[in-house]
Amino acid sequence: MASESGKLWGGRFVGAVDPVMEKFNSSIAYDRALWEVDVQGSKAYSRGLQKAGLLTKEEMDQILHALDKVAEEWAQGTFKVNPSDEDIHTANERRLKELIGETAGKLHTGRSRNDQVVTDLRLWMRQDCSRLSALLWELIRTMVDRAEAEHDVLFPGYTHLQRAQPIRWSHWILSHAVALTRDSERLLEVQKRINVLPLGSGAIAGNPLGVDRELLQAELNFGAITLNSMDATSERDFVAEFLFWASLCMTHLSRMAEDLILYGTKEFSFVQLSDAYSTGSSLMPQKKNPDSLELIRSKAGRVFGRCAGLLMTLKGLPSTYNKDLQEDKEAVFEVSDTMSAVLQVATGVISTLQIHRENMARALSPDMLATDLAYYLVRKGPPVLWRREPRVGLWPQCGAVHHPGGHSALQCRLADRPGASTAAGPAGLEPSPPRFSIKLAQEEAAAFFLPGLAPSAVGFQEPSRSGEHGQGWQEEMGKEERGLGPLPCSGPTPSPAGQLGNLLPGVSWEDWPPGSLDGT
């Protein structure tokens, strides 16, 4: 029950609290966000008190009606917070007393703010996880739709920021979508652990008044009940897990933003942000800055800081509730707001992003196919030496050279049919792999595509090893498992010759390998 000063704890105190201390101690500036769930929890608790015989039916109805009035004032923005309102619980009970008098004091019978606040926080976070999950899935769906629409676009894949292998643009998009799918799963797991009822634990030693916790669980739709009252009022594992989830999700979003920032520079010119998600310079009119992506990248640090800050708060606390735990709510609210904004901005960036196919194609070069050809030779069963010894590996015999005709082409000795003779290799080395004709190269290339390049795949499939040539594709994961599965091609399957033409502009099948190495 509140004292004459309006404090829930003021009974034994004689002097007034120092104004600076009162402001320092107050959390109403931010925990007012819990007003709705605080009313919800109080309604459930009043029903528990009535069942336990601690409230009459008339008193319970009076409290429930007054709580509806409190909620209405909050919803309409007419609720007046007093300077003495230390927190949301004090504010609501003070207003309840103004509406129905001393009956309001009975609502707090057997209830501590220790179990009340953690119940409120769990209710709020449970609801917020559903909201963030919906925003996250909207981003994932946007990425999948984009990958499906642009599955035919090829561009360089990078390792160590060096051009590595040709990949599909859709493969890059879905690499980030897969990471976000894990984040979505992780958030649902966190939500399950949030959904545990602590109400009825009292301050530390439980509630001896016969309040039915199973009734409270049913009223508030919790999935389980806490097992220990000391732990229930003081543990904030669920807060730490939520903040870690946000930190990991922001890590993934920050990395995606960094890629797009690089791809959007003049040096790459692969993508261009929409004006709706860019800003300019006050001094340099030619500038178009990717502020949306830069802020996604930078806000990751704020989220990390909140996670680390909470862990630092928790690690030195003695058992049960301490005022330090007041810091948890501000961290949760700020991180929730940040995640909400970031997910919506990221969805907008992806949905409006413009890609420059021509620039992506120009960035592809023949030497990027060296690994593909190495895989090809492995399938053909070449001598083992070139795989063991770098000097006799694929690259010395498969380099990008300029032909008199003015275009680049791949020089490579390719494995022939079984039984063919071998040509002499470089001095001191074993014979080079046998050579074979262009027509066989066409047939073999048509039977083999790397993950992310296969016409029937968009990055979620791996090649099957069944069959003589490894033909066929097996789904690594279906739509039922991840919601992202293999995506069908929207157009006709491109021919191997068309694939080569996309990879190497100006080079036809007749040019590859060059005639001098064709063996025909």
Short mmCIF file of C-alpha atoms in Angstrom, two decimals:
data_model
loop_
_atom_site.label_atom_id
_atom_site.label_comp_id
_atom_site.label_asym_id
_atom_site.label_seq_id
_atom_site.Cartn_x
_atom_site.Cartn_y
_atom_site.Cartn_z
CA MET A 1 0.00 0.00 0.00
CA ALA A 2 1.22 3.48 -0.80
CA SER A 3 2.13 5.82 2.06
CA GLU A 4 0.89 9.39 2.42
CA SER A 5 3.90 10.49 0.37
CA GLY A 6 2.67 8.31 -2.48
CA LYS A 7 5.60 5.89 -2.15
CA LEU A 8 4.87 2.17 -2.06
CA TRP A 9 7.68 1.83 0.47
CA GLY A 10 7.25 5.05 2.51
CA GLY A 11 5.71 3.74 5.75
CA ARG A 12 8.81 3.75 7.99
CA PHE A 13 10.37 6.93 6.59
CA VAL A 14 10.01 10.26 8.38
CA GLY A 15 11.99 12.76 6.35
CA ALA A 16 11.55 13.61 2.68
CA VAL A 17 13.78 12.21 -0.02
CA ASP A 18 16.36 14.62 -1.38
CA PRO A 19 15.08 16.01 -4.72
CA VAL A 20 18.28 15.03 -6.52
CA MET A 21 18.01 11.51 -5.10
CA GLU A 22 14.34 11.32 -6.06
CA LYS A 23 15.15 12.16 -9.66
CA PHE A 24 18.14 9.82 -9.63
CA ASN A 25 16.01 6.98 -8.27
CA SER A 26 13.09 7.45 -10.65
CA SER A 27 12.48 5.25 -13.69
CA ILE A 28 9.07 6.56 -14.76
CA ALA A 29 10.67 8.48 -17.64
CA TYR A 30 11.21 5.20 -19.50
CA ASP A 31 9.33 2.41 -17.73
CA ARG A 32 6.05 4.16 -18.50
CA ALA A 33 6.29 2.04 -21.65
CA LEU A 34 5.08 -0.82 -19.42
CA TRP A 35 1.75 0.83 -18.59
CA GLU A 36 -0.36 -1.58 -20.61
CA VAL A 37 1.22 -4.79 -19.32
CA ASP A 38 1.26 -3.40 -15.77
CA VAL A 39 -2.51 -2.97 -15.95
CA GLN A 40 -2.82 -6.43 -17.50
CA GLY A 41 -0.79 -8.02 -14.69
CA SER A 42 -2.74 -6.16 -12.01
CA LYS A 43 -6.05 -7.38 -13.42
CA ALA A 44 -4.85 -10.97 -13.31
CA TYR A 45 -3.54 -10.55 -9.77
CA SER A 46 -6.84 -9.07 -8.57
CA ARG A 47 -8.60 -12.19 -9.82
CA GLY A 48 -6.05 -14.31 -7.97
CA LEU A 49 -6.71 -12.35 -4.78
CA GLN A 50 -10.45 -12.79 -5.17
CA LYS A 51 -10.11 -16.55 -5.65
CA ALA A 52 -7.90 -16.70 -2.53
CA GLY A 53 -10.61 -14.90 -0.53
CA LEU A 54 -8.54 -11.75 -0.07
CA LEU A 55 -10.90 -9.61 -2.14
CA THR A 56 -14.66 -9.70 -2.35
CA LYS A 57 -16.30 -9.99 -5.74
CA GLU A 58 -17.43 -6.36 -5.44
CA GLU A 59 -13.93 -5.15 -4.58
CA MET A 60 -12.44 -7.06 -7.49
CA ASP A 61 -14.99 -5.60 -9.91
CA GLN A 62 -14.29 -2.12 -8.55
CA ILE A 63 -10.55 -2.57 -9.08
CA LEU A 64 -11.00 -4.01 -12.57
CA HIS A 65 -13.24 -1.12 -13.63
CA ALA A 66 -10.75 1.43 -12.27
CA LEU A 67 -7.86 -0.30 -14.03
CA ASP A 68 -9.80 -0.01 -17.29
CA LYS A 69 -10.05 3.72 -16.63
CA VAL A 70 -6.30 3.94 -15.99
CA ALA A 71 -5.58 2.12 -19.24
CA GLU A 72 -7.95 4.41 -21.13
CA GLU A 73 -6.12 7.50 -19.83
CA TRP A 74 -2.74 6.09 -20.86
CA ALA A 75 -4.04 5.16 -24.30
CA GLN A 76 -5.54 8.61 -24.87
CA GLY A 77 -2.49 10.42 -23.51
CA THR A 78 -4.40 12.06 -20.65
CA PHE A 79 -2.72 10.20 -17.77
CA LYS A 80 -0.89 12.73 -15.59
CA VAL A 81 2.40 11.60 -14.07
CA ASN A 82 3.23 13.25 -10.75
CA PRO A 83 6.79 14.15 -9.68
CA SER A 84 6.46 11.67 -6.82
CA ASP A 85 5.65 8.78 -9.18
CA GLU A 86 8.84 6.76 -8.84
CA ASP A 87 7.93 4.18 -11.46
CA ILE A 88 5.02 2.88 -13.51
CA HIS A 89 3.73 0.73 -10.64
CA THR A 90 3.62 3.67 -8.24
CA ALA A 91 1.93 5.87 -10.84
CA ASN A 92 -0.80 3.36 -11.62
CA GLU A 93 -1.53 2.53 -7.99
CA ARG A 94 -1.58 6.21 -7.06
CA ARG A 95 -4.13 6.87 -9.81
CA LEU A 96 -6.11 3.79 -8.77
CA LYS A 97 -6.36 5.17 -5.23
CA GLU A 98 -7.56 8.51 -6.60
CA LEU A 99 -10.35 6.68 -8.43
CA ILE A 100 -11.58 4.15 -5.82
CA GLY A 101 -9.96 5.11 -2.52
CA GLU A 102 -8.53 2.67 0.01
CA THR A 103 -9.74 -0.40 -1.88
CA ALA A 104 -6.89 0.22 -4.30
CA GLY A 105 -4.38 -0.61 -1.55
CA LYS A 106 -5.65 -4.19 -1.35
CA LEU A 107 -4.37 -4.88 -4.87
CA HIS A 108 -0.80 -4.99 -3.61
CA THR A 109 -1.56 -7.64 -0.96
CA GLY A 110 1.22 -10.22 -1.04
CA ARG A 111 2.70 -8.68 -4.17
CA SER A 112 6.12 -7.06 -4.33
CA ARG A 113 7.41 -4.76 -6.99
CA ASN A 114 10.15 -7.37 -7.36
CA ASP A 115 7.80 -9.93 -8.89
CA GLN A 116 5.55 -7.26 -10.41
CA VAL A 117 8.23 -5.56 -12.49
CA VAL A 118 9.77 -8.74 -13.84
CA THR A 119 6.29 -9.96 -14.80
CA ASP A 120 5.63 -6.68 -16.61
CA LEU A 121 8.95 -6.88 -18.41
CA ARG A 122 8.36 -10.46 -19.53
CA LEU A 123 4.90 -9.57 -20.82
CA TRP A 124 6.25 -6.59 -22.74
CA MET A 125 9.21 -8.47 -24.21
CA ARG A 126 7.07 -11.44 -25.22
CA GLN A 127 4.88 -9.14 -27.26
CA ASP A 128 7.85 -7.22 -28.64
CA CYS A 129 9.57 -10.40 -29.81
CA SER A 130 6.55 -11.17 -31.98
CA ARG A 131 6.68 -7.68 -33.47
CA LEU A 132 10.40 -7.88 -34.21
CA SER A 133 10.01 -11.38 -35.61
CA ALA A 134 7.44 -10.09 -38.11
CA LEU A 135 9.79 -7.28 -39.19
CA LEU A 136 12.68 -9.69 -39.56
CA TRP A 137 10.67 -12.06 -41.71
CA GLU A 138 9.52 -9.19 -43.89
CA LEU A 139 13.17 -8.41 -44.57
CA ILE A 140 13.94 -12.06 -45.32
CA ARG A 141 10.97 -12.34 -47.68
CA THR A 142 12.08 -9.18 -49.47
CA MET A 143 15.55 -10.66 -49.94
CA VAL A 144 14.19 -13.97 -51.22
CA ASP A 145 11.87 -12.22 -53.67
CA ARG A 146 14.79 -10.19 -54.94
CA ALA A 147 16.98 -13.27 -55.30
CA GLU A 148 14.31 -15.04 -57.31
CA ALA A 149 13.79 -12.09 -59.64
CA GLU A 150 17.54 -11.64 -60.28
CA HIS A 151 18.79 -15.22 -60.19
CA ASP A 152 20.41 -14.86 -63.62
CA VAL A 153 22.79 -12.04 -62.63
CA LEU A 154 26.45 -13.04 -62.23
CA PHE A 155 29.15 -11.04 -60.47
CA PRO A 156 32.45 -11.64 -58.69
CA GLY A 157 32.49 -13.33 -55.33
CA TYR A 158 35.21 -12.03 -53.00
CA THR A 159 37.44 -13.53 -50.33
CA HIS A 160 39.94 -11.30 -48.52
CA LEU A 161 38.35 -8.51 -50.64
CA GLN A 162 40.01 -10.12 -53.67
CA ARG A 163 38.05 -11.42 -56.63
CA ALA A 164 37.67 -15.15 -56.08
CA GLN A 165 34.99 -16.95 -58.10
CA PRO A 166 31.96 -16.02 -60.20
CA ILE A 167 28.73 -16.32 -58.22
CA ARG A 168 25.14 -15.41 -58.70
CA TRP A 169 23.90 -12.12 -57.27
CA SER A 170 21.10 -14.18 -55.75
CA HIS A 171 23.72 -16.36 -54.02
CA TRP A 172 25.07 -13.27 -52.25
CA ILE A 173 21.58 -12.10 -51.24
CA LEU A 174 20.61 -15.48 -49.87
CA SER A 175 23.86 -15.87 -47.97
CA HIS A 176 22.66 -12.99 -45.80
CA ALA A 177 19.07 -14.24 -45.78
CA VAL A 178 20.21 -17.57 -44.35
CA ALA A 179 22.03 -15.81 -41.51
CA LEU A 180 18.91 -13.77 -40.76
CA THR A 181 16.86 -16.97 -40.77
CA ARG A 182 19.04 -18.26 -37.96
CA ASP A 183 18.39 -14.99 -36.15
CA SER A 184 14.66 -15.52 -36.58
CA GLU A 185 14.89 -19.01 -35.10
CA ARG A 186 17.03 -17.71 -32.26
CA LEU A 187 14.50 -14.99 -31.44
CA LEU A 188 11.71 -17.55 -31.16
CA GLU A 189 13.85 -19.57 -28.76
CA VAL A 190 14.46 -16.47 -26.63
CA GLN A 191 10.74 -15.75 -26.64
CA LYS A 192 10.04 -19.22 -25.23
CA ARG A 193 12.31 -18.55 -22.27
CA ILE A 194 10.74 -15.13 -21.75
CA ASN A 195 7.31 -16.75 -21.54
CA VAL A 196 7.65 -17.93 -17.91
CA LEU A 197 5.51 -16.48 -15.09
CA PRO A 198 7.27 -15.02 -12.00
CA LEU A 199 4.17 -13.35 -10.49
CA GLY A 200 3.33 -14.81 -7.08
CA SER A 201 6.96 -15.05 -6.00
CA GLY A 202 6.70 -12.08 -3.65
CA ALA A 203 9.85 -10.16 -2.81
CA ILE A 204 12.06 -13.18 -2.16
CA ALA A 205 10.36 -15.97 -0.19
CA GLY A 206 7.16 -16.60 -2.13
CA ASN A 207 3.52 -15.75 -1.47
CA PRO A 208 1.97 -17.54 1.54
CA LEU A 209 -1.55 -16.18 1.00
CA GLY A 210 -2.83 -18.91 -1.25
CA VAL A 211 -2.80 -17.01 -4.54
CA ASP A 212 -3.23 -19.57 -7.32
CA ARG A 213 -0.24 -19.21 -9.64
CA GLU A 214 -1.78 -21.54 -12.18
CA LEU A 215 -4.71 -19.15 -12.39
CA LEU A 216 -2.27 -16.28 -12.95
CA GLN A 217 -0.51 -18.33 -15.61
CA ALA A 218 -3.78 -18.94 -17.44
CA GLU A 219 -4.89 -15.31 -17.12
CA LEU A 220 -1.63 -14.00 -18.58
CA ASN A 221 -1.11 -16.86 -21.04
CA PHE A 222 2.35 -17.85 -19.83
CA GLY A 223 3.81 -21.14 -20.98
CA ALA A 224 5.36 -22.08 -17.63
CA ILE A 225 5.80 -20.96 -14.01
CA THR A 226 9.11 -20.09 -12.35
CA LEU A 227 10.44 -22.73 -9.96
CA ASN A 228 12.22 -20.65 -7.31
CA SER A 229 11.10 -17.31 -5.91
CA MET A 230 14.62 -16.03 -5.22
CA ASP A 231 15.68 -16.76 -8.78
CA ALA A 232 12.39 -15.57 -10.27
CA THR A 233 12.64 -12.02 -8.96
CA SER A 234 16.31 -11.48 -9.73
CA GLU A 235 17.30 -13.44 -12.84
CA ARG A 236 17.62 -11.48 -16.05
CA ASP A 237 18.89 -14.26 -18.28
CA PHE A 238 16.04 -13.59 -20.66
CA VAL A 239 17.09 -9.96 -20.99
CA ALA A 240 20.71 -10.91 -21.63
CA GLU A 241 19.61 -13.45 -24.24
CA PHE A 242 17.46 -10.88 -25.99
CA LEU A 243 20.31 -8.38 -26.08
CA PHE A 244 22.69 -11.04 -27.38
CA TRP A 245 20.16 -12.01 -30.06
CA ALA A 246 20.00 -8.36 -31.11
CA SER A 247 23.81 -8.13 -31.09
CA LEU A 248 24.22 -11.14 -33.35
CA CYS A 249 21.44 -10.01 -35.68
CA MET A 250 23.05 -6.57 -35.90
CA THR A 251 26.37 -8.27 -36.68
CA HIS A 252 24.76 -9.92 -39.70
CA LEU A 253 23.01 -6.74 -40.79
CA SER A 254 26.18 -4.70 -40.35
CA ARG A 255 28.17 -7.08 -42.55
CA MET A 256 25.50 -6.93 -45.24
CA ALA A 257 25.52 -3.14 -45.01
CA GLU A 258 29.31 -3.09 -45.35
CA ASP A 259 29.13 -5.20 -48.52
CA LEU A 260 26.55 -2.87 -50.04
CA ILE A 261 28.55 0.21 -49.08
CA LEU A 262 31.54 -1.20 -50.94
CA TYR A 263 29.47 -2.37 -53.90
CA GLY A 264 27.96 1.10 -54.16
CA THR A 265 31.27 2.96 -54.46
CA LYS A 266 32.47 4.25 -57.83
CA GLU A 267 35.32 1.76 -57.57
CA PHE A 268 32.81 -1.12 -57.69
CA SER A 269 29.63 0.45 -59.12
CA PHE A 270 27.67 -2.78 -58.71
CA VAL A 271 24.68 -1.23 -56.92
CA GLN A 272 23.06 2.13 -56.36
CA LEU A 273 20.91 3.07 -53.39
CA SER A 274 17.54 4.67 -53.87
CA ASP A 275 17.34 8.39 -53.11
CA ALA A 276 14.83 7.44 -50.42
CA TYR A 277 17.63 5.80 -48.42
CA SER A 278 20.51 8.16 -49.22
CA THR A 279 21.54 11.67 -48.27
CA GLY A 280 23.83 14.29 -49.74
CA SER A 281 26.65 16.59 -48.76
CA SER A 282 26.24 20.21 -47.69
CA LEU A 283 29.47 21.14 -49.49
CA MET A 284 29.95 18.61 -52.29
CA PRO A 285 26.84 18.53 -54.50
CA GLN A 286 27.98 15.48 -56.48
CA LYS A 287 27.92 13.24 -53.40
CA LYS A 288 25.28 10.61 -52.72
CA ASN A 289 26.00 9.10 -49.34
CA PRO A 290 24.77 5.67 -48.16
CA ASP A 291 23.79 7.00 -44.74
CA SER A 292 21.13 4.33 -44.25
CA LEU A 293 23.74 1.57 -44.50
CA GLU A 294 26.35 3.46 -42.51
CA LEU A 295 23.89 3.98 -39.67
CA ILE A 296 22.95 0.29 -39.69
CA ARG A 297 26.65 -0.46 -39.40
CA SER A 298 27.23 2.04 -36.61
CA LYS A 299 24.16 1.19 -34.55
CA ALA A 300 25.49 -2.33 -34.17
CA GLY A 301 28.00 -0.87 -31.71
CA ARG A 302 25.23 0.68 -29.61
CA VAL A 303 23.48 -2.67 -29.34
CA PHE A 304 26.74 -4.45 -28.45
CA GLY A 305 27.31 -1.86 -25.74
CA ARG A 306 23.90 -2.45 -24.17
CA CYS A 307 24.51 -6.20 -24.09
CA ALA A 308 27.94 -5.81 -22.52
CA GLY A 309 26.59 -3.24 -20.07
CA LEU A 310 23.89 -5.53 -18.75
CA LEU A 311 26.33 -8.42 -18.31
CA MET A 312 28.66 -6.11 -16.37
CA THR A 313 25.71 -5.14 -14.15
CA LEU A 314 24.70 -8.74 -13.49
CA LYS A 315 28.10 -10.28 -12.87
CA GLY A 316 28.74 -8.62 -9.51
CA LEU A 317 25.27 -8.75 -7.93
CA PRO A 318 24.55 -10.70 -4.75
CA SER A 319 21.53 -13.00 -4.72
CA THR A 320 17.97 -11.76 -5.26
CA TYR A 321 16.74 -8.35 -6.33
CA ASN A 322 18.96 -5.27 -6.25
CA LYS A 323 18.23 -1.79 -7.55
CA ASP A 324 20.93 -2.31 -10.18
CA LEU A 325 18.36 -4.34 -12.10
CA GLN A 326 16.46 -1.15 -12.86
CA GLU A 327 19.01 -0.70 -15.66
CA ASP A 328 17.65 -3.67 -17.60
CA LYS A 329 14.55 -1.95 -18.94
CA GLU A 330 16.27 1.04 -20.50
CA ALA A 331 18.60 -1.33 -22.35
CA VAL A 332 15.70 -3.45 -23.61
CA PHE A 333 13.64 -0.47 -24.78
CA GLU A 334 16.54 1.18 -26.59
CA VAL A 335 17.65 -2.01 -28.31
CA SER A 336 14.08 -2.82 -29.31
CA ASP A 337 13.65 0.61 -30.89
CA THR A 338 16.99 0.28 -32.67
CA MET A 339 16.18 -3.16 -34.05
CA SER A 340 12.77 -2.02 -35.23
CA ALA A 341 14.20 0.93 -37.14
CA VAL A 342 17.14 -1.02 -38.57
CA LEU A 343 14.98 -3.88 -39.85
CA GLN A 344 12.56 -1.51 -41.55
CA VAL A 345 15.33 0.55 -43.14
CA ALA A 346 17.16 -2.59 -44.31
CA THR A 347 13.95 -3.85 -45.92
CA GLY A 348 13.54 -0.56 -47.72
CA VAL A 349 17.14 -0.55 -48.91
CA ILE A 350 16.93 -4.07 -50.32
CA SER A 351 13.55 -3.56 -51.99
CA THR A 352 14.61 -0.34 -53.77
CA LEU A 353 18.24 -1.19 -54.53
CA GLN A 354 19.28 -0.80 -58.17
CA ILE A 355 21.90 -3.18 -59.56
CA HIS A 356 24.21 -2.48 -62.51
CA ARG A 357 24.41 -5.75 -64.41
CA GLU A 358 26.87 -4.41 -66.97
CA ASN A 359 29.37 -3.36 -64.32
CA MET A 360 29.02 -6.71 -62.58
CA ALA A 361 29.68 -8.53 -65.85
CA ARG A 362 32.70 -6.36 -66.64
CA ALA A 363 34.22 -7.26 -63.28
CA LEU A 364 34.29 -10.95 -64.21
CA SER A 365 37.54 -12.27 -65.66
CA PRO A 366 38.69 -15.64 -67.05
CA ASP A 367 41.13 -16.34 -64.23
CA MET A 368 38.18 -16.51 -61.82
CA LEU A 369 37.23 -19.84 -63.42
CA ALA A 370 40.44 -21.55 -62.31
CA THR A 371 38.74 -23.23 -59.36
CA ASP A 372 35.83 -24.36 -61.53
CA LEU A 373 38.26 -25.99 -63.91
CA ALA A 374 40.10 -27.61 -61.02
CA TYR A 375 36.83 -29.16 -59.90
CA TYR A 376 36.24 -30.27 -63.46
CA LEU A 377 39.60 -32.00 -63.66
CA VAL A 378 38.98 -33.74 -60.34
CA ARG A 379 35.80 -35.18 -61.78
CA LYS A 380 37.67 -36.37 -64.86
CA GLY A 381 40.22 -38.21 -62.71
CA PRO A 382 43.54 -36.50 -63.61
CA PRO A 383 46.95 -37.50 -62.23
CA VAL A 384 47.32 -36.77 -58.53
CA LEU A 385 50.51 -34.76 -58.82
CA TRP A 386 49.00 -31.48 -59.95
CA ARG A 387 46.81 -31.43 -56.88
CA ARG A 388 49.73 -32.03 -54.50
CA GLU A 389 52.40 -29.81 -55.97
CA PRO A 390 51.59 -26.13 -56.53
CA ARG A 391 54.18 -25.78 -59.32
CA VAL A 392 52.35 -28.31 -61.44
CA GLY A 393 48.90 -27.24 -60.36
CA LEU A 394 46.14 -25.91 -62.52
CA TRP A 395 47.08 -22.24 -62.42
CA PRO A 396 50.49 -22.47 -64.25
CA GLN A 397 48.67 -24.21 -67.11
CA CYS A 398 45.42 -22.27 -66.87
CA GLY A 399 46.13 -18.54 -66.92
CA ALA A 400 44.35 -15.61 -68.44
CA VAL A 401 46.31 -14.49 -71.50
CA HIS A 402 45.60 -11.91 -74.15
CA HIS A 403 45.14 -13.20 -77.68
CA PRO A 404 45.98 -11.27 -80.82
CA GLY A 405 42.24 -11.02 -81.44
CA GLY A 406 41.98 -8.64 -78.49
CA HIS A 407 40.00 -10.75 -76.00
CA SER A 408 41.01 -12.78 -72.97
CA ALA A 409 40.54 -16.54 -73.04
CA LEU A 410 41.42 -19.45 -70.81
CA GLN A 411 44.37 -21.64 -71.71
CA CYS A 412 44.00 -25.07 -70.19
CA ARG A 413 44.80 -28.69 -70.95
CA LEU A 414 41.65 -30.62 -70.16
CA ALA A 415 41.29 -34.30 -69.36
CA ASP A 416 40.42 -36.52 -72.31
CA ARG A 417 38.41 -39.67 -72.61
CA PRO A 418 39.85 -42.81 -70.98
CA GLY A 419 42.66 -44.40 -72.96
CA ALA A 420 43.87 -41.26 -74.70
CA SER A 421 47.60 -40.57 -74.84
CA THR A 422 49.17 -37.75 -72.85
CA ALA A 423 51.23 -34.83 -74.00
CA ALA A 424 54.56 -34.01 -72.43
CA GLY A 425 54.40 -31.59 -69.55
CA PRO A 426 56.89 -28.94 -68.48
CA ALA A 427 60.48 -30.05 -68.09
CA GLY A 428 61.06 -32.29 -65.09
CA LEU A 429 57.37 -32.82 -64.36
CA GLU A 430 54.98 -35.65 -64.97
CA PRO A 431 52.93 -35.52 -68.17
CA SER A 432 50.18 -32.90 -68.26
CA PRO A 433 46.55 -34.02 -68.13
CA PRO A 434 45.35 -35.22 -71.56
CA ARG A 435 43.61 -32.79 -73.91
CA PHE A 436 40.26 -33.18 -75.53
CA SER A 437 37.92 -31.49 -77.97
CA ILE A 438 35.57 -28.55 -77.63
CA LYS A 439 32.49 -30.68 -78.16
CA LEU A 440 33.34 -32.88 -75.19
CA ALA A 441 33.99 -29.75 -73.14
CA GLN A 442 30.51 -28.53 -73.98
CA GLU A 443 28.96 -31.83 -72.95
CA GLU A 444 30.88 -32.00 -69.71
CA ALA A 445 30.29 -28.36 -68.78
CA ALA A 446 26.58 -28.81 -69.35
CA ALA A 447 26.59 -31.62 -66.78
CA PHE A 448 28.42 -29.71 -64.09
CA PHE A 449 27.72 -26.39 -62.39
CA LEU A 450 29.02 -25.11 -59.11
CA PRO A 451 26.70 -24.22 -56.22
CA GLY A 452 25.33 -20.73 -56.79
CA LEU A 453 25.87 -20.97 -60.57
CA ALA A 454 23.60 -23.84 -61.52
CA PRO A 455 20.60 -22.66 -63.56
CA SER A 456 18.27 -24.62 -61.30
CA ALA A 457 19.72 -23.32 -58.06
CA VAL A 458 19.85 -20.04 -56.24
CA GLY A 459 22.38 -20.98 -53.63
CA PHE A 460 20.43 -23.35 -51.36
CA GLN A 461 21.40 -26.55 -53.17
CA GLU A 462 24.40 -28.84 -53.44
CA PRO A 463 25.29 -31.07 -56.40
CA SER A 464 24.33 -34.70 -56.09
CA ARG A 465 27.13 -37.24 -56.50
CA SER A 466 24.80 -39.78 -58.07
CA GLY A 467 25.20 -40.69 -61.72
CA GLU A 468 28.23 -40.95 -63.96
CA HIS A 469 28.64 -37.20 -64.38
CA GLY A 470 27.18 -36.08 -61.06
CA GLN A 471 24.01 -34.83 -62.76
CA GLY A 472 21.01 -33.71 -60.76
CA TRP A 473 20.56 -31.42 -57.81
CA GLN A 474 19.51 -32.34 -54.30
CA GLU A 475 17.75 -29.84 -52.10
CA GLU A 476 19.76 -29.01 -49.05
CA MET A 477 16.78 -27.59 -47.26
CA GLY A 478 13.14 -27.23 -48.20
CA LYS A 479 10.76 -24.34 -47.81
CA GLU A 480 9.12 -26.17 -44.91
CA GLU A 481 12.39 -26.08 -42.94
CA ARG A 482 13.60 -22.56 -43.60
CA GLY A 483 10.94 -20.78 -45.57
CA LEU A 484 13.51 -19.92 -48.18
CA GLY A 485 14.17 -23.16 -50.12
CA PRO A 486 15.24 -23.57 -53.73
CA LEU A 487 13.69 -21.05 -56.04
CA PRO A 488 12.49 -21.94 -59.53
CA CYS A 489 13.88 -20.13 -62.53
CA SER A 490 11.46 -17.58 -63.88
CA GLY A 491 12.73 -18.00 -67.44
CA PRO A 492 14.21 -20.69 -69.65
CA THR A 493 17.34 -22.41 -68.41
CA PRO A 494 20.35 -20.69 -69.97
CA SER A 495 22.58 -22.85 -72.12
CA PRO A 496 26.19 -23.58 -71.12
CA ALA A 497 27.29 -21.39 -74.02
CA GLY A 498 25.13 -18.61 -72.69
CA GLN A 499 26.63 -19.07 -69.23
CA LEU A 500 30.12 -18.72 -70.68
CA GLY A 501 29.08 -15.68 -72.66
CA ASN A 502 27.82 -14.07 -69.45
CA LEU A 503 31.02 -14.89 -67.62
CA LEU A 504 33.43 -13.91 -70.40
CA PRO A 505 32.00 -11.20 -72.66
CA GLY A 506 33.30 -11.60 -76.20
CA VAL A 507 34.40 -15.20 -75.74
CA SER A 508 32.43 -17.98 -77.42
CA TRP A 509 32.62 -21.74 -77.06
CA GLU A 510 34.69 -21.82 -80.26
CA ASP A 511 37.29 -19.63 -78.52
CA TRP A 512 37.48 -21.68 -75.32
CA PRO A 513 39.92 -23.33 -74.83
CA PRO A 514 41.99 -21.56 -77.52
CA GLY A 515 42.45 -23.49 -80.74
CA SER A 516 46.13 -24.05 -80.09
CA LEU A 517 45.20 -26.24 -77.13
CA ASP A 518 42.01 -27.69 -78.55
CA GLY A 519 43.55 -30.91 -79.79
CA THR A 520 41.24 -31.03 -82.81
#
